[in-house]
Short mmCIF file of C-alpha atoms and ligand atoms in Angstrom, two decimals:
data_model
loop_
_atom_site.label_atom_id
_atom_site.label_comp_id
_atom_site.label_asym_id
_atom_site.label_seq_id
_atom_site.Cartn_x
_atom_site.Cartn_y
_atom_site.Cartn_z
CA UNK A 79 49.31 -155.81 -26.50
CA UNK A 80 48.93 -159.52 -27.44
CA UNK A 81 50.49 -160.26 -31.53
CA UNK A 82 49.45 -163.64 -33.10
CA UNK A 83 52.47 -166.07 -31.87
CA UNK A 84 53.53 -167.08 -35.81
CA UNK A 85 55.87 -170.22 -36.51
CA UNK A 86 58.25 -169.47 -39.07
CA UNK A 87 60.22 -173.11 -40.49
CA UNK A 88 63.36 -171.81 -41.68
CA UNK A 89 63.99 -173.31 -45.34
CA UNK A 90 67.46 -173.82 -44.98
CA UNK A 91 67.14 -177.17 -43.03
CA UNK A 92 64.18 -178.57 -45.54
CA UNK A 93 65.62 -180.95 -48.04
CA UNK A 94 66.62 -178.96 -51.30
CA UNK A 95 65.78 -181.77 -53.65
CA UNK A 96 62.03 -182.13 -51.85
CA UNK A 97 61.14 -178.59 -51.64
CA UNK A 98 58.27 -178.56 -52.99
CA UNK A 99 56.95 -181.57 -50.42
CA UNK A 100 59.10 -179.97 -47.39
CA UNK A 101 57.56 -177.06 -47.83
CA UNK A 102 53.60 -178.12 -48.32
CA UNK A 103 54.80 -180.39 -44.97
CA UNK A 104 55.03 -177.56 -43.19
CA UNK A 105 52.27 -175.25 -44.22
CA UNK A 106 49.89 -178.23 -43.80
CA UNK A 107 51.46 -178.55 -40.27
CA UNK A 108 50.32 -175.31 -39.68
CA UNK A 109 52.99 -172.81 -40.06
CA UNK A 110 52.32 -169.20 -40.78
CA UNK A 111 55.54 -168.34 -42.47
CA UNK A 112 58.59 -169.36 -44.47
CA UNK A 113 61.58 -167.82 -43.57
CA UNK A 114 63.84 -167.95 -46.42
CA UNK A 115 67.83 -167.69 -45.63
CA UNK A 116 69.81 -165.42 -48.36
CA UNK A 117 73.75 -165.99 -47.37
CA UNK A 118 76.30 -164.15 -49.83
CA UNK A 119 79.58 -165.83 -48.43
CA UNK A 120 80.64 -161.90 -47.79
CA UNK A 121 78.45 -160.59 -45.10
CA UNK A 122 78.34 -163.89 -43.53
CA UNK A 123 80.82 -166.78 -44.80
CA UNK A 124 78.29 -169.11 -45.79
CA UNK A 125 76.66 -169.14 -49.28
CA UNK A 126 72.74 -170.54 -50.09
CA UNK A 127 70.05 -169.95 -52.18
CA UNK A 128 69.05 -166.47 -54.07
CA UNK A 129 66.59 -165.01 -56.05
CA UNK A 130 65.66 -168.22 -58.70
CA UNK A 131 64.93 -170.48 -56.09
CA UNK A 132 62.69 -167.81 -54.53
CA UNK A 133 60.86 -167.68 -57.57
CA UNK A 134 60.06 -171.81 -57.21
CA UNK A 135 59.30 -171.57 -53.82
CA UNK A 136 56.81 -169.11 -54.75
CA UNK A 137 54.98 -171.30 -57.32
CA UNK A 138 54.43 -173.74 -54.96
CA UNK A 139 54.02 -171.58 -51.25
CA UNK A 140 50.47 -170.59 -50.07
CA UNK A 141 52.05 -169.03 -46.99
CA UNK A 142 53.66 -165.75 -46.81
CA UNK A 143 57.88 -165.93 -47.63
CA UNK A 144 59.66 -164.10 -45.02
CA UNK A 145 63.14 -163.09 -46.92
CA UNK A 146 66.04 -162.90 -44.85
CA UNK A 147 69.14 -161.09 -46.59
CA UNK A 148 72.43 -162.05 -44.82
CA UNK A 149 74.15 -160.16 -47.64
CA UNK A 150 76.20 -156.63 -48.82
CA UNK A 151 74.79 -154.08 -50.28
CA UNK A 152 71.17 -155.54 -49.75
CA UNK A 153 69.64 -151.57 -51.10
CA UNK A 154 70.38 -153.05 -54.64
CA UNK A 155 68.27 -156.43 -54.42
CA UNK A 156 64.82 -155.45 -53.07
CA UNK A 157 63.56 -154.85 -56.62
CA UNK A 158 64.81 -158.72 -57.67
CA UNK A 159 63.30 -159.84 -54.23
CA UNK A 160 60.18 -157.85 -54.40
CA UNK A 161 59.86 -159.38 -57.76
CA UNK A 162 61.04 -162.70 -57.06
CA UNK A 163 58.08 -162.67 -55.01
CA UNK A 164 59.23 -161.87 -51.28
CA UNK A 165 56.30 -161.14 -48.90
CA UNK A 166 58.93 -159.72 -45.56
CA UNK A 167 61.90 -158.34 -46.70
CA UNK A 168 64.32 -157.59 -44.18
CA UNK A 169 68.13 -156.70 -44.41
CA UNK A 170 70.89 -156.34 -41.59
CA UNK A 171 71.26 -153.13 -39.66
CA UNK A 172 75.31 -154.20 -40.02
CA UNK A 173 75.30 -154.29 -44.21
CA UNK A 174 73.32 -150.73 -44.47
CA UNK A 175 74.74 -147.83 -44.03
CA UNK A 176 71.98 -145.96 -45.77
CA UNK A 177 69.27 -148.13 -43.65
CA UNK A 178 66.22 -145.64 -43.99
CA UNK A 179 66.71 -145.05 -47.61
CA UNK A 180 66.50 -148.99 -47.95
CA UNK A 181 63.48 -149.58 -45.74
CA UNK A 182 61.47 -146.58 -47.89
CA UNK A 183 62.46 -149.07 -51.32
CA UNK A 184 61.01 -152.01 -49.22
CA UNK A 185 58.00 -150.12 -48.50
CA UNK A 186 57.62 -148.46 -51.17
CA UNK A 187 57.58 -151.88 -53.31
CA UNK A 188 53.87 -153.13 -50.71
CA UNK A 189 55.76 -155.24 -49.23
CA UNK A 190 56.67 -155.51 -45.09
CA UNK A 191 60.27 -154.09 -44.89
CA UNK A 192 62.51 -155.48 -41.35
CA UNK A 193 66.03 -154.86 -40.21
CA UNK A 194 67.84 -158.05 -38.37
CA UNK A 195 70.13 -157.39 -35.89
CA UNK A 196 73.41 -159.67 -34.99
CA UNK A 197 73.95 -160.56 -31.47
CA UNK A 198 75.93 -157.74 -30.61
CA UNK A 199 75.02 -155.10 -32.17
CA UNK A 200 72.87 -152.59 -29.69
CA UNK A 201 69.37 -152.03 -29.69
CA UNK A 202 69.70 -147.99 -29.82
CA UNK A 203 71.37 -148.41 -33.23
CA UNK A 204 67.83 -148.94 -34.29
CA UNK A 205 66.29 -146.57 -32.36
CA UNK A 206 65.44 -143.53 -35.28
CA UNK A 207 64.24 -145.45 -37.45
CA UNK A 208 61.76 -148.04 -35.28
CA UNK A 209 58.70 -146.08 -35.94
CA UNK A 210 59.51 -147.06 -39.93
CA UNK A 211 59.79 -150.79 -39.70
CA UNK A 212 57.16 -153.33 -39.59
CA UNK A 213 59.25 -155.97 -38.33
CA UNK A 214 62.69 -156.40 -36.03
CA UNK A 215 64.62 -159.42 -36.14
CA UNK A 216 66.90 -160.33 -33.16
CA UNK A 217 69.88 -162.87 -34.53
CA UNK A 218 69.74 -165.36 -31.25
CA UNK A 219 73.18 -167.21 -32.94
CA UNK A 220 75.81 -165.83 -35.50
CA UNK A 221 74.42 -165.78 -38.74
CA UNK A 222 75.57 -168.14 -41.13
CA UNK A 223 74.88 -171.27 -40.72
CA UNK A 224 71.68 -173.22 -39.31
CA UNK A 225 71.63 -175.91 -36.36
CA UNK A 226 73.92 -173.88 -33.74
CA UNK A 227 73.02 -172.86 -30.06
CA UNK A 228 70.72 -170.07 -28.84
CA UNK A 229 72.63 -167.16 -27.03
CA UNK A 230 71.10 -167.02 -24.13
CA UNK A 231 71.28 -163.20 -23.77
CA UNK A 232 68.83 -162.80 -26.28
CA UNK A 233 66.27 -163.31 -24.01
CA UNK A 234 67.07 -160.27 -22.57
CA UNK A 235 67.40 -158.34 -25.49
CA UNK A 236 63.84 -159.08 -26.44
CA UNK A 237 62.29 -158.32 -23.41
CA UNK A 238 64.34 -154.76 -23.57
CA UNK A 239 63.38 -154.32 -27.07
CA UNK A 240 59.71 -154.85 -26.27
CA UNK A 241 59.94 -151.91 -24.00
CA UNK A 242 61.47 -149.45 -26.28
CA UNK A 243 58.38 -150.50 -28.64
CA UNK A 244 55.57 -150.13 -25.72
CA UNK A 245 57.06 -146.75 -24.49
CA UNK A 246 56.76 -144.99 -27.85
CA UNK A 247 53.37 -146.91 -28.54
CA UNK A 248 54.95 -149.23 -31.12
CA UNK A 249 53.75 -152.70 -30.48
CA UNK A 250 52.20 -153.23 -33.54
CA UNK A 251 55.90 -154.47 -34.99
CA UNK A 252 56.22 -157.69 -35.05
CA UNK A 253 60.00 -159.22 -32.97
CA UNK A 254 61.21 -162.20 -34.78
CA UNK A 255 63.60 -164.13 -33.20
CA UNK A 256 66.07 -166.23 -35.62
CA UNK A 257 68.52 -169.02 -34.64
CA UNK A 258 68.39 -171.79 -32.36
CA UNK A 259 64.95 -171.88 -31.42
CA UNK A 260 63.23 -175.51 -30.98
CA UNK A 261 60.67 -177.39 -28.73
CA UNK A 262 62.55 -177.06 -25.76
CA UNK A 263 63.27 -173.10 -25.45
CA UNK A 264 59.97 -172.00 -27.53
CA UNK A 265 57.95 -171.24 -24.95
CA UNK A 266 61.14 -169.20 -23.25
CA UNK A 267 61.71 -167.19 -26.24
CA UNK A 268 57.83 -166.28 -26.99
CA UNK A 269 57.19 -165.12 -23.69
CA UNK A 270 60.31 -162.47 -23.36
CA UNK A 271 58.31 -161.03 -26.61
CA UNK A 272 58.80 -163.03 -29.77
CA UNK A 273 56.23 -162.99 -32.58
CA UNK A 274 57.60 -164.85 -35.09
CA UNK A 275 59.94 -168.01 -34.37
CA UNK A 276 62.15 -168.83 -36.70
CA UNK A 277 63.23 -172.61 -36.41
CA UNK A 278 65.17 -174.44 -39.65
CA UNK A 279 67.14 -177.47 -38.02
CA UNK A 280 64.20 -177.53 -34.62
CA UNK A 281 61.81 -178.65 -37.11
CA UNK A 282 62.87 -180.02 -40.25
CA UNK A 283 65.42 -181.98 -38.06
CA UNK A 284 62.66 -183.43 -35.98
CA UNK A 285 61.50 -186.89 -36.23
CA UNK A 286 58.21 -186.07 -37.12
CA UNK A 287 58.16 -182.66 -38.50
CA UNK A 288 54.47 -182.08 -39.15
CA UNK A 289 53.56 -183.08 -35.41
CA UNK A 290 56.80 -180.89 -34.18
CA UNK A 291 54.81 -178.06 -35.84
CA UNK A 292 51.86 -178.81 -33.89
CA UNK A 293 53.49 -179.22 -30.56
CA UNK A 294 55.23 -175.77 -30.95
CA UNK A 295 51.77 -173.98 -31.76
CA UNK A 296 50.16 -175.99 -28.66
CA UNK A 297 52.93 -174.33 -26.49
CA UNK A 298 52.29 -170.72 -28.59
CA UNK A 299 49.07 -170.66 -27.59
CA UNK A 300 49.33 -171.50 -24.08
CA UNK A 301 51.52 -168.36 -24.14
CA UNK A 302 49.67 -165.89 -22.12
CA UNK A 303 51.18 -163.04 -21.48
CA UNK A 304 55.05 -161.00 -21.98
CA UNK A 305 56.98 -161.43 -18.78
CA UNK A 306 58.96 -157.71 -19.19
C1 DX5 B 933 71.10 -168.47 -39.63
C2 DX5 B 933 69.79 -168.32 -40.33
C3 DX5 B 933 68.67 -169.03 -39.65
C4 DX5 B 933 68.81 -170.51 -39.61
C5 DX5 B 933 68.17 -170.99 -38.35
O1 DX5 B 933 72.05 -167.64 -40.21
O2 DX5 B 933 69.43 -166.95 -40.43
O3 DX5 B 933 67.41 -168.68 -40.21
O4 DX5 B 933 68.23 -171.17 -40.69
O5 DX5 B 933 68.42 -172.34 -38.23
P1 DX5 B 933 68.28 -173.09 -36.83
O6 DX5 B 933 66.87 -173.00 -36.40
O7 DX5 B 933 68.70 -174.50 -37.18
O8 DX5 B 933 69.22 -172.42 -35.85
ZN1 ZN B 934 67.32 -166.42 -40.98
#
């Protein structure tokens, strides 16, 4: 089964004191989604933006907000999130330990609940609870910090992970892939089974954002079929 290739300009490389315009940039560019980086400096060692800024990014978005929480205890913030105005809310396998309780919160709030995975944590630790989630996201660098390099073995993982999903009849999740995805790998990374690409520094980085936008979504769409 064929999912809608989505673009997803990570917010944490925009410029913080031109949100507003960084963010119109990008939806006029054509992206589908804004993927919106929570870091608590405890789950990962970095520290960035919360549940205010959410709320201003929300005034001004006409595109869904995909809510990443890189952060402890994330059960206790998907009512603040869900209020703040998150449209994805997903939370890391690795800070759960009561995962299915928190993914019934998420969906029980209307809004699409996802776990994330870090590089090196295992597919199967995901494995009872697939058929609850509308959205996986594979970690394709450490999480932390934007602008590093994509491990290759994610590729891999992805094309594995797609199987698990078309064996138990699955596919309508949506994959996101987060970390270290730009022009030159896109393509890669879409056709081992990525929905949504997540790219902060590939885009907002660019020289001309806007047309790096376009020039991803001309390569999406030339995507054709999964190569697992
Ligand atoms: C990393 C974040 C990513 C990050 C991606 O911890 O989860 O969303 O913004 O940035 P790039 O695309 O620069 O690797
Ligand atoms: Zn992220």
């Amino acid at each position: 089964m064929q999912k809608q290739k989505k673009i997803a300009p990570s917010l944490l490389a925009a410029d913080f004191a031109n949100l507003e315009r960084d963010i119109k940039m990008v939806e006029q560019a054509g992206a589908h989604l804004l993927h919106y980086d929570v870091m608590d400096g405890h789950f990962v060692p970095n520290i960035s933006i919360g549940i205010p800024v959410l709320k201003a990014v929300k005034r001004v978005a006409t595109t869904p907000v995909d809510v990443h929480l890189m952060i402890e205890n994330p059960g206790q913030y998907v009512d603040a999130f869900t209020n703040a105005g998150a449209d994805y809310l997903t939370v890391h396998m690795e800070a759960a330990p009561h995962l299915h309780r928190v993914i019934q919160h998420i969906k029980s709030n209307g809004i699409k609940a996802g776990v994330a995975l870090n590089p090196h944590t295992p597919l199967n630790t995901i494995e009872e609870i697939l058929p609850e989630l509308d959205l996986i996201l594979l970690m394709s660098v450490n999480p932390g910090f934007g602008g590093q390099s994509f491990i290759a073995n994610t590729l891999d993982k992805l094309k594995r992970l797609n199987y698990m999903l078309a064996e138990r009849g699955l596919e309508h999740i949506e994959v996101e892939v987060d970390g270290g995805v730009k022009y030159g790998n896109i393509s890669e990374v879409a056709a081992a089974g990525a929905d949504i690409l997540v790219s902060g520094s590939g885009i907002f980085k660019a020289d001309d954002p806007v047309q790096m936008v376009k020039d991803m979504q001309i390569k999406l769409e030339n995507i054709t079929a999964y190569v697992y």
